[in-house]
XYZ file of C-alpha atoms in Angstrom:
348
model
C 91.671 61.804 67.402
C 93.855 64.295 64.888
C 92.241 67.463 63.996
C 92.430 66.643 60.246
C 89.876 63.416 61.301
C 87.729 64.841 63.552
C 86.959 67.409 61.074
C 86.527 64.898 58.206
C 84.226 62.811 59.865
C 82.492 65.269 61.411
C 82.351 66.378 56.904
C 81.142 62.429 56.153
C 78.503 62.344 58.712
C 76.853 65.052 57.559
C 77.434 64.051 52.968
C 76.548 60.453 54.257
C 73.031 61.329 55.596
C 72.378 63.545 53.075
C 73.761 60.943 50.721
C 70.696 58.579 52.480
C 68.015 60.709 52.470
C 68.281 61.288 49.089
C 68.985 57.599 48.357
C 65.248 56.716 50.549
C 63.160 59.930 49.793
C 60.609 59.898 47.433
C 62.639 62.585 45.674
C 63.045 62.731 42.221
C 65.670 65.521 39.826
C 63.508 65.742 36.754
C 65.386 67.157 33.238
C 64.707 70.461 33.109
C 64.190 70.850 36.606
C 60.874 71.488 38.282
C 60.128 74.610 40.896
C 59.262 72.510 43.546
C 61.820 69.957 42.715
C 64.788 73.208 43.472
C 63.379 74.139 46.816
C 63.697 70.680 47.905
C 67.088 70.569 46.537
C 68.009 74.220 47.776
C 66.598 72.746 51.692
C 68.364 69.844 51.987
C 70.996 72.109 51.020
C 70.803 74.383 53.809
C 69.347 72.213 56.129
C 73.196 70.586 55.479
C 75.184 73.270 55.735
C 73.221 73.688 59.625
C 73.890 71.011 59.958
C 78.064 70.256 59.197
C 78.133 73.917 61.069
C 76.998 73.109 64.491
C 78.839 70.096 64.159
C 82.430 71.776 63.411
C 81.391 74.439 65.671
C 81.012 71.689 68.595
C 83.811 70.045 67.247
C 86.120 73.210 67.787
C 85.073 74.198 70.619
C 88.535 73.871 72.822
C 89.716 75.480 69.866
C 88.121 78.748 70.713
C 88.443 77.848 74.662
C 92.067 78.270 73.335
C 92.106 81.070 71.006
C 90.279 82.998 74.341
C 92.854 81.864 77.327
C 95.218 82.917 74.610
C 94.312 86.705 74.631
C 93.642 86.616 78.500
C 96.380 84.963 79.989
C 98.911 87.319 81.829
C 102.083 85.769 83.355
C 101.404 88.017 86.013
C 98.095 86.325 87.523
C 99.723 82.850 87.168
C 97.161 79.958 87.032
C 94.786 80.137 84.129
C 94.969 76.918 82.107
C 92.959 74.565 80.441
C 90.934 71.065 80.945
C 92.670 68.789 78.986
C 90.008 65.647 78.281
C 90.133 63.102 75.699
C 92.890 62.590 73.756
C 93.998 63.677 70.183
C 95.462 66.622 68.235
C 93.541 69.106 69.903
C 93.956 67.604 73.591
C 97.824 67.311 72.622
C 97.325 71.154 71.599
C 96.127 72.760 75.109
C 98.828 70.114 76.924
C 101.256 72.260 74.709
C 100.098 75.342 75.324
C 99.583 74.647 79.023
C 103.182 73.296 79.560
C 104.117 76.219 77.948
C 102.719 78.738 80.319
C 104.262 76.608 83.180
C 108.105 77.301 81.565
C 107.166 80.681 80.672
C 105.692 81.096 83.820
C 108.381 79.561 85.837
C 111.122 81.580 83.324
C 109.262 84.801 84.469
C 109.481 84.691 87.843
C 112.975 83.304 87.823
C 114.065 86.711 85.837
C 112.230 89.242 87.370
C 114.539 87.545 90.583
C 116.904 88.623 88.912
C 116.080 91.616 88.412
C 114.469 92.538 91.810
C 118.012 91.217 93.162
C 119.728 93.291 91.040
C 117.219 96.718 91.207
C 117.802 95.965 95.597
C 121.895 95.993 95.248
C 121.590 98.691 93.084
C 119.679 100.920 95.633
C 121.695 99.857 98.647
C 124.568 100.824 96.579
C 122.776 104.417 95.775
C 121.192 104.724 99.452
C 124.850 103.730 100.919
C 126.567 106.687 98.369
C 123.744 109.485 99.145
C 124.574 107.939 102.835
C 128.445 108.385 102.821
C 129.352 110.678 100.284
C 126.429 112.894 100.143
C 125.710 113.223 103.187
C 128.509 114.164 105.011
C 129.701 116.681 102.516
C 126.749 118.465 103.609
C 127.260 117.906 106.986
C 130.770 119.017 106.345
C 128.865 122.195 104.673
C 126.561 122.566 107.273
C 129.432 121.947 109.925
C 131.352 124.921 108.288
C 128.218 127.255 108.106
C 127.553 127.544 111.524
C 131.132 128.262 112.243
C 131.277 130.760 109.789
C 127.760 132.625 111.107
C 128.770 132.374 114.822
C 132.198 134.244 113.471
C 130.769 136.709 111.652
C 129.820 140.395 113.193
C 127.371 141.660 110.659
C 124.261 140.591 112.028
C 122.516 140.554 108.264
C 125.176 138.272 107.151
C 124.689 136.064 109.635
C 121.495 135.805 109.194
C 122.086 134.992 105.553
C 124.300 132.091 106.763
C 121.692 131.062 109.111
C 119.330 131.136 106.348
C 121.659 128.655 104.243
C 122.011 127.095 107.257
C 119.160 125.966 107.203
C 118.237 125.094 103.479
C 121.474 122.880 103.751
C 119.718 121.004 106.907
C 116.433 120.648 105.285
C 118.479 119.003 102.234
C 120.137 116.921 104.520
C 117.570 115.595 106.347
C 115.888 114.870 101.949
C 118.927 113.375 101.493
C 118.809 111.028 104.825
C 115.049 110.211 103.733
C 115.846 109.192 100.647
C 118.716 106.785 101.202
C 115.896 105.402 103.830
C 113.455 105.190 101.147
C 115.746 103.012 98.869
C 117.653 101.064 101.542
C 114.876 100.134 104.421
C 117.738 100.062 106.980
C 115.100 99.649 109.911
C 113.308 96.884 107.951
C 116.339 94.723 108.386
C 117.723 96.067 111.873
C 114.637 95.616 114.075
C 112.137 93.804 111.804
C 108.800 94.615 109.344
C 106.207 95.728 112.040
C 108.467 98.342 112.703
C 109.960 99.118 109.432
C 106.465 99.859 108.214
C 105.867 102.105 111.577
C 108.206 104.448 109.987
C 107.084 104.232 107.082
C 103.900 105.138 108.219
C 105.044 108.093 110.685
C 107.138 109.282 106.963
C 104.468 109.721 104.560
C 101.872 111.246 107.142
C 104.581 113.871 108.157
C 105.606 114.095 104.111
C 102.414 113.878 102.543
C 99.490 114.306 104.882
C 97.590 110.921 104.878
C 96.429 110.086 107.934
C 97.727 106.324 108.133
C 95.941 104.260 110.506
C 98.359 101.317 111.443
C 96.575 97.828 112.812
C 98.956 94.779 113.241
C 98.961 91.447 114.714
C 100.998 90.708 117.689
C 103.165 87.749 117.197
C 103.213 87.312 113.717
C 105.277 84.211 112.245
C 108.933 84.494 111.582
C 109.273 85.659 107.925
C 112.459 85.293 106.126
C 114.430 88.641 105.055
C 112.741 88.157 100.673
C 109.113 87.863 102.008
C 109.416 91.280 104.680
C 111.141 93.316 102.079
C 108.449 92.158 99.123
C 105.652 93.255 102.113
C 107.654 96.589 102.923
C 107.921 97.634 99.114
C 104.266 96.592 97.962
C 103.417 98.453 101.070
C 105.452 101.477 100.309
C 104.434 101.480 96.310
C 100.069 101.427 97.628
C 101.201 104.130 100.126
C 102.708 106.448 96.769
C 100.241 105.440 94.565
C 97.436 106.954 97.184
C 99.457 110.067 97.639
C 100.243 110.762 94.966
C 97.197 109.240 92.204
C 94.443 108.508 94.625
C 92.957 111.882 96.319
C 93.280 109.825 99.214
C 93.164 111.596 102.982
C 93.262 108.133 105.027
C 95.254 105.636 104.938
C 94.835 101.444 106.852
C 97.377 99.907 107.139
C 97.119 96.195 108.583
C 98.892 93.090 108.537
C 97.730 90.032 110.002
C 98.132 86.505 110.610
C 96.519 83.375 108.984
C 96.807 80.224 109.309
C 100.031 79.433 107.750
C 101.010 83.508 106.422
C 100.564 86.583 106.816
C 98.126 89.420 104.988
C 99.200 92.358 104.084
C 96.620 95.688 103.503
C 95.852 98.287 102.677
C 92.733 100.083 101.890
C 92.456 104.129 100.877
C 89.334 107.003 100.632
C 90.635 107.958 97.303
C 88.859 108.243 93.742
C 89.544 104.347 93.804
C 91.491 102.895 90.552
C 88.291 102.636 87.986
C 88.905 101.901 84.547
C 93.014 102.697 84.904
C 95.404 100.647 82.928
C 98.027 98.783 85.303
C 100.961 100.977 86.254
C 104.978 100.398 86.334
C 103.949 100.677 89.321
C 101.373 97.465 90.184
C 103.567 96.277 87.773
C 106.136 96.047 89.651
C 104.195 95.024 92.111
C 102.901 91.759 90.935
C 105.915 90.650 89.605
C 107.351 90.968 93.445
C 104.046 88.485 95.250
C 104.904 86.268 92.085
C 108.576 86.346 93.881
C 107.542 84.023 96.572
C 104.328 82.769 95.825
C 102.177 85.298 96.963
C 98.637 86.158 96.074
C 98.310 89.592 95.453
C 94.215 91.448 94.397
C 93.966 94.812 93.949
C 90.695 96.231 93.712
C 88.060 98.824 94.956
C 86.831 98.665 98.728
C 83.124 97.775 99.877
C 83.289 101.367 100.818
C 85.129 103.411 98.614
C 88.687 104.068 97.629
C 90.966 101.139 96.599
C 91.913 98.133 98.265
C 95.555 96.498 97.799
C 95.672 92.610 99.582
C 98.828 90.431 99.670
C 98.836 87.042 100.871
C 102.158 86.088 102.073
C 102.472 82.221 102.504
C 105.248 81.428 105.221
C 106.763 77.304 103.507
C 108.117 74.975 106.317
C 107.264 77.619 108.995
C 104.812 76.456 111.759
C 101.360 77.498 110.785
C 99.912 80.943 112.352
C 97.822 79.886 115.833
C 94.303 81.868 116.198
C 94.272 85.052 118.693
C 93.935 84.445 122.335
C 91.270 85.341 123.919
C 91.723 88.433 126.358
C 94.729 87.444 125.548
C 98.059 90.515 125.156
C 100.354 91.741 122.151
C 102.496 93.670 121.691
C 103.470 95.604 117.967
C 105.314 98.405 118.037
C 105.281 99.241 121.915
C 101.602 99.695 122.034
C 99.395 96.868 124.419
C 96.155 95.484 122.365
C 93.306 93.516 122.905
C 92.755 90.201 121.522
C 95.734 89.143 119.766
C 95.040 92.208 117.173
C 98.090 95.173 118.287
C 95.720 99.064 116.875
C 99.045 100.970 116.863
C 98.591 104.324 115.934
C 94.677 104.026 115.158
C 94.645 107.220 115.603
C 96.685 109.443 112.538
C 100.133 107.585 112.549
C 102.580 111.120 113.971
């Protein structure tokens, strides 16, 4: 039934009931109208309005649910749909809105994939230029300074040249560190576990965070796209913990599940609270959508913030349970029960 006929039918029902009451009830209206007759008429009108309002609320309830969903829908949190029951205008409207959300989420995922692909390509280009151009130039300057310091007989000038040499060396190390963050070469060369280990060590060294690492052995095979998503989410989570959370320690964990892997980053900072999501968190959600992963960001049970990313492995073998008492290795560290506790102490 269309919305027009639904509203018409509800109003006709109320008016028909009122007409039947007037026909069968022992009520008369005299001229002039008596007070008791006016009271009866006003009471009947009030009852009719209340009944009409109640019936309209029931009939238009699907539209109210649709309105609430429209205000709450977020394309970075897909899956919100309204159930479609029956036929008619309201059901068609809900069905059309659900179809529109399907199209928007698909288009958003495709556009995010193109943007993130272009972003990664630009990062690789900048990292390559930093390594090849800026890095090589600074290395040449460093060698020239060393040669000049070795040749000068003036002790004071030699000390100044050596100071400039150390400053240049520090800047060169910073350029190389930036290049590694822009383009995780370890991820391409040695895999996800080694890349996350190097990332944790880098943050522990340069930010003062105590980063504990717990990586399961025997992780299922992941393609390059999924590994990059896991790496970038871990990188952004560590950045947020170092810059915004005021945390002292962070636990970085990677474990296998049935059909996928789960990355969790938990800090002991002040927590996310009611703060609005910034560009970093929105970027993590876009990357999660890119590989069909589930991203959950919220308060940790013991305080701080917890980031959990569940990445499915489509078409891969199901992840087996860790063997009891078995031994696995991750980053060269022996483990028990299938779980690698590399860097359970502070990452060096």
